[in-house]
Amino acid sequence: MHSNLLLPPDYCPILGVRATEHAIKELKDFFELNLVTELNLSRVTAPLFVPAGTGINDDLNGVEQPVAFAVKHLPGVRAEIVQSLAKWKRMMLSQLGFEPGYGLYTDMNAIRPDEVIDETHSIYVDQWDWERVMRPDERNLTFLHWVVEQIYDV
């Protein structure tokens, strides 16, 4: 596949490919452990696909078309590869009974075929996502700053 990735002319990687993959894993493990501790989060496995037409799969800005397919053993059912988990996370907070001050995080894998590909975007998405139940007194700028500081400190 052709790549339009632009690198500076003097770019020289510090690590080889295997060492880079190992470093990425170590960093993700470190960040994950500390993020869950600081924000009171529990891991919940994200779906790779969801039933089409249920409203669970966000269409981001309204024009992206998710990758969809028929499910052989469920006649009439179509599934869509996840594009965003915003609605799903809120649904899971409720279904799993998370109390205020606690939340979930997940590692989402998605395919976004309409994504504009550049140095930071791909049609394949691997992203962490989290959501937390807030108390009414946390709905303010002071609390938002506290959350950002916690993430930054991690």
Coordinates of C-alpha atoms in Angstrom, one line a residue:
M1 CA 0.0 0.0 0.0
H2 CA 1.3 3.4 -0.9
S3 CA 2.1 5.7 2.0
N4 CA 2.0 9.5 2.0
L5 CA 3.7 9.7 5.3
L6 CA 6.1 12.7 5.4
L7 CA 9.2 12.4 7.5
P8 CA 11.8 15.2 8.1
P9 CA 14.8 14.7 5.8
D10 CA 17.1 14.1 8.8
Y11 CA 14.8 11.7 10.6
C12 CA 16.6 8.8 12.1
P13 CA 14.7 6.4 14.4
I14 CA 16.3 5.9 17.8
L15 CA 14.9 2.4 18.2
G16 CA 14.4 -0.4 15.7
V17 CA 10.9 -1.7 14.8
R18 CA 10.9 -4.5 17.5
A19 CA 12.3 -2.2 20.2
T20 CA 9.7 0.4 19.2
E21 CA 6.8 -2.1 19.5
H22 CA 8.1 -3.2 22.9
A23 CA 8.4 0.4 24.1
I24 CA 4.9 1.2 22.9
K25 CA 3.6 -1.8 24.9
E26 CA 5.5 -0.7 28.0
L27 CA 4.2 2.8 27.8
K28 CA 0.6 1.7 27.3
D29 CA 0.8 -0.6 30.3
F30 CA 2.3 2.1 32.5
F31 CA -0.2 4.7 31.4
E32 CA -3.2 2.3 31.7
L33 CA -2.3 1.3 35.3
N34 CA -1.8 4.8 36.5
L35 CA -4.8 6.3 34.7
V36 CA -7.2 3.7 36.2
T37 CA -5.8 4.4 39.6
E38 CA -6.0 8.2 39.4
L39 CA -9.5 8.4 37.8
N40 CA -11.1 5.3 39.5
L41 CA -11.7 3.5 36.2
S42 CA -12.3 -0.2 35.5
R43 CA -11.5 -1.9 32.2
V44 CA -14.5 -2.9 30.0
T45 CA -13.9 -4.7 26.7
A46 CA -15.1 -2.7 23.8
P47 CA -17.1 -4.3 21.0
L48 CA -15.5 -4.5 17.5
F49 CA -18.9 -4.3 15.9
V50 CA -22.4 -3.5 17.0
P51 CA -25.9 -4.1 15.5
A52 CA -26.7 -1.6 12.7
G53 CA -29.6 0.7 13.3
T54 CA -29.5 0.6 17.1
G55 CA -27.9 4.1 17.5
I56 CA -25.0 2.7 19.5
N57 CA -22.5 3.3 16.7
D58 CA -21.8 7.0 16.4
D59 CA -21.4 8.3 12.9
L60 CA -19.0 11.0 14.1
N61 CA -20.0 14.0 12.0
G62 CA -22.9 12.5 10.2
V63 CA -21.4 11.6 6.8
E64 CA -19.1 8.7 7.6
Q65 CA -20.3 5.3 6.4
P66 CA -19.3 2.4 8.8
V67 CA -18.1 -0.9 7.4
A68 CA -21.2 -3.1 7.6
F69 CA -21.8 -6.8 7.0
A70 CA -24.5 -9.4 7.2
V71 CA -24.4 -11.9 10.0
K72 CA -24.8 -15.4 8.5
H73 CA -26.5 -17.1 11.4
L74 CA -28.8 -14.1 12.3
P75 CA -31.0 -13.6 9.3
G76 CA -31.8 -9.9 8.7
V77 CA -29.2 -8.7 11.1
R78 CA -26.5 -6.4 9.9
A79 CA -23.5 -5.4 12.0
E80 CA -21.3 -2.3 11.8
I81 CA -17.6 -2.0 12.7
V82 CA -17.4 0.5 15.5
Q83 CA -16.5 4.1 14.6
S84 CA -17.0 5.8 18.0
L85 CA -18.0 4.5 21.4
A86 CA -19.4 7.7 22.9
K87 CA -23.0 6.3 23.2
W88 CA -21.8 2.8 24.1
K89 CA -19.7 4.0 27.0
R90 CA -22.7 5.8 28.6
M91 CA -24.9 2.8 28.1
M92 CA -22.3 0.6 29.8
L93 CA -21.9 3.0 32.7
S94 CA -25.6 2.5 33.4
Q95 CA -25.8 -1.2 32.6
L96 CA -22.9 -2.0 34.9
G97 CA -24.1 0.2 37.7
F98 CA -21.1 2.6 38.0
E99 CA -21.6 5.0 40.9
P100 CA -20.6 8.7 40.8
G101 CA -16.8 9.1 41.0
Y102 CA -16.2 5.8 39.1
G103 CA -16.0 5.0 35.5
L104 CA -14.7 2.7 32.7
Y105 CA -12.0 2.7 30.1
T106 CA -11.6 0.7 27.0
D107 CA -9.2 0.1 24.2
M108 CA -11.2 0.6 21.0
N109 CA -10.3 -0.8 17.7
A110 CA -12.2 0.7 14.7
I111 CA -12.2 1.1 11.0
R112 CA -13.0 4.5 9.6
P113 CA -13.0 4.2 5.8
D114 CA -13.9 7.8 5.2
E115 CA -11.0 9.2 7.4
V116 CA -8.6 11.6 5.7
I117 CA -5.3 9.9 5.9
D118 CA -2.3 11.9 7.0
E119 CA 0.6 11.8 9.5
T120 CA -1.7 11.4 12.5
H121 CA -4.8 9.7 11.0
S122 CA -5.4 6.3 9.5
I123 CA -8.4 4.3 8.5
Y124 CA -7.5 1.9 11.4
V125 CA -8.0 3.3 14.8
D126 CA -6.6 2.0 18.1
Q127 CA -7.6 4.4 20.8
W128 CA -8.2 4.4 24.5
D129 CA -11.5 5.9 25.6
W130 CA -12.9 6.5 29.0
E131 CA -16.0 7.8 30.7
R132 CA -16.9 8.5 34.3
V133 CA -20.1 9.1 36.2
M134 CA -20.1 12.6 37.6
R135 CA -21.8 14.0 40.6
P136 CA -23.7 17.3 40.1
D137 CA -21.0 19.2 42.1
E138 CA -18.3 18.0 39.6
R139 CA -19.9 19.7 36.6
N140 CA -17.7 22.7 36.7
L141 CA -14.4 24.1 35.3
T142 CA -12.5 23.4 38.5
F143 CA -13.3 19.7 38.3
L144 CA -12.4 19.6 34.6
H145 CA -9.0 21.2 35.4
W146 CA -8.5 18.6 38.1
V147 CA -9.2 15.7 35.7
V148 CA -6.8 17.2 33.1
E149 CA -4.1 17.6 35.7
Q150 CA -4.5 14.0 36.8
I151 CA -4.2 12.8 33.2
Y152 CA -1.2 15.0 32.6
D153 CA 0.5 13.8 35.8
V154 CA 0.1 10.2 34.7

